Amino acid sequence: MLHNLMEDVVLSVLDELLPQHPEVCSCDQCRLDIIAAALNRLPARYVVTSKGEVYSKVNVLISQFRVDVISAIANGMMVVAKNPRHSSPKPRMEEPVYVE
């Protein structure tokens, strides 16, 4: 199987970062646009391997490229937030109401 390990790294790190940034839309279209933008800024890391080996190699790459991946994802988040490819903004969660 031919596989770009950087895709797995970006997906993993994006899943960590999106909950920390509720202002960024996380719909499927925006997620894919952020992933594409990030991957276009990062080097591809192709391997020929079985699925079991992919997991262990992804963990190694995450530690090696974490700063670069976070930077590329942050850039993708800014680009997509400024130019989302959907018509309506992400629905905002209502403020919690506290009753005394």
One Martini backbone bead per residue (centre of mass of N, CA, C, O) as a GRO file, in nm:
protein
  100
    1MET     BB    1   0.095   0.038   0.024
    2LEU     BB    2   0.038   0.367  -0.063
    3HIS     BB    3   0.142   0.642   0.164
    4ASN     BB    4   0.069   0.953   0.323
    5LEU     BB    5   0.156   1.031   0.641
    6MET     BB    6   0.083   1.336   0.659
    7GLU     BB    7  -0.222   1.301   0.664
    8ASP     BB    8  -0.237   1.173   0.947
    9VAL     BB    9  -0.103   1.400   1.099
   10VAL     BB   10  -0.301   1.626   1.027
   11LEU     BB   11  -0.556   1.491   1.136
   12SER     BB   12  -0.462   1.462   1.429
   13VAL     BB   13  -0.396   1.763   1.488
   14LEU     BB   14  -0.667   1.883   1.406
   15ASP     BB   15  -0.832   1.730   1.628
   16GLU     BB   16  -0.686   1.901   1.853
   17LEU     BB   17  -0.737   2.207   1.751
   18LEU     BB   18  -1.040   2.268   1.692
   19PRO     BB   19  -1.154   2.277   1.992
   20GLN     BB   20  -0.965   2.544   2.048
   21HIS     BB   21  -1.139   2.672   1.777
   22PRO     BB   22  -1.460   2.780   1.760
   23GLU     BB   23  -1.428   3.003   1.524
   24VAL     BB   24  -1.388   2.750   1.351
   25CYS     BB   25  -1.495   2.579   1.108
   26SER     BB   26  -1.605   2.208   1.113
   27CYS     BB   27  -1.692   2.131   0.860
   28ASP     BB   28  -1.625   1.928   0.605
   29GLN     BB   29  -1.529   2.144   0.404
   30CYS     BB   30  -1.332   2.296   0.595
   31ARG     BB   31  -1.158   2.060   0.676
   32LEU     BB   32  -1.058   1.992   0.389
   33ASP     BB   33  -0.935   2.272   0.333
   34ILE     BB   34  -0.732   2.267   0.564
   35ILE     BB   35  -0.585   2.010   0.484
   36ALA     BB   36  -0.497   2.101   0.202
   37ALA     BB   37  -0.338   2.351   0.290
   38ALA     BB   38  -0.139   2.202   0.471
   39LEU     BB   39  -0.026   1.990   0.266
   40ASN     BB   40   0.086   2.215   0.066
   41ARG     BB   41   0.314   2.299   0.307
   42LEU     BB   42   0.406   2.000   0.310
   43PRO     BB   43   0.579   1.724   0.315
   44ALA     BB   44   0.591   1.435   0.177
   45ARG     BB   45   0.535   1.085   0.325
   46TYR     BB   46   0.611   0.813   0.166
   47VAL     BB   47   0.483   0.473   0.187
   48VAL     BB   48   0.543   0.116   0.199
   49THR     BB   49   0.273  -0.044   0.372
   50SER     BB   50   0.111  -0.145   0.634
   51LYS     BB   51  -0.126  -0.051   0.855
   52GLY     BB   52   0.031  -0.114   1.119
   53GLU     BB   53   0.283   0.066   1.044
   54VAL     BB   54   0.154   0.343   1.017
   55TYR     BB   55   0.099   0.414   1.312
   56SER     BB   56   0.397   0.424   1.411
   57LYS     BB   57   0.495   0.635   1.201
   58VAL     BB   58   0.308   0.867   1.280
   59ASN     BB   59   0.420   0.915   1.566
   60VAL     BB   60   0.699   1.000   1.471
   61LEU     BB   61   0.610   1.239   1.288
   62ILE     BB   62   0.471   1.410   1.497
   63SER     BB   63   0.730   1.471   1.662
   64GLN     BB   64   0.901   1.590   1.419
   65PHE     BB   65   0.645   1.791   1.281
   66ARG     BB   66   0.459   1.956   1.473
   67VAL     BB   67   0.525   2.256   1.419
   68ASP     BB   68   0.475   2.252   1.113
   69VAL     BB   69   0.184   2.149   1.127
   70ILE     BB   70   0.062   2.371   1.300
   71SER     BB   71   0.133   2.600   1.106
   72ALA     BB   72  -0.023   2.491   0.857
   73ILE     BB   73  -0.300   2.477   0.996
   74ALA     BB   74  -0.322   2.771   1.083
   75ASN     BB   75  -0.316   2.879   0.799
   76GLY     BB   76  -0.566   2.724   0.698
   77MET     BB   77  -0.765   2.846   0.902
   78MET     BB   78  -0.738   3.139   0.808
   79VAL     BB   79  -0.817   3.103   0.513
   80VAL     BB   80  -1.095   2.965   0.561
   81ALA     BB   81  -1.220   3.181   0.747
   82LYS     BB   82  -1.206   3.408   0.518
   83ASN     BB   83  -1.289   3.162   0.280
   84PRO     BB   84  -1.553   3.013   0.273
   85ARG     BB   85  -1.734   2.745   0.080
   86HIS     BB   86  -1.986   2.862   0.226
   87SER     BB   87  -2.272   3.054   0.294
   88SER     BB   88  -2.277   2.986   0.597
   89PRO     BB   89  -2.212   3.021   0.900
   90LYS     BB   90  -2.132   2.902   1.181
   91PRO     BB   91  -2.305   2.797   1.422
   92ARG     BB   92  -2.385   2.931   1.717
   93MET     BB   93  -2.360   2.901   2.037
   94GLU     BB   94  -2.528   2.947   2.299
   95GLU     BB   95  -2.550   3.098   2.574
   96PRO     BB   96  -2.555   3.029   2.883
   97VAL     BB   97  -2.807   2.984   3.127
   98TYR     BB   98  -2.839   3.134   3.445
   99VAL     BB   99  -3.004   3.014   3.732
  100GLU     BB  100  -3.097   3.119   4.066
   0.00000   0.00000   0.00000
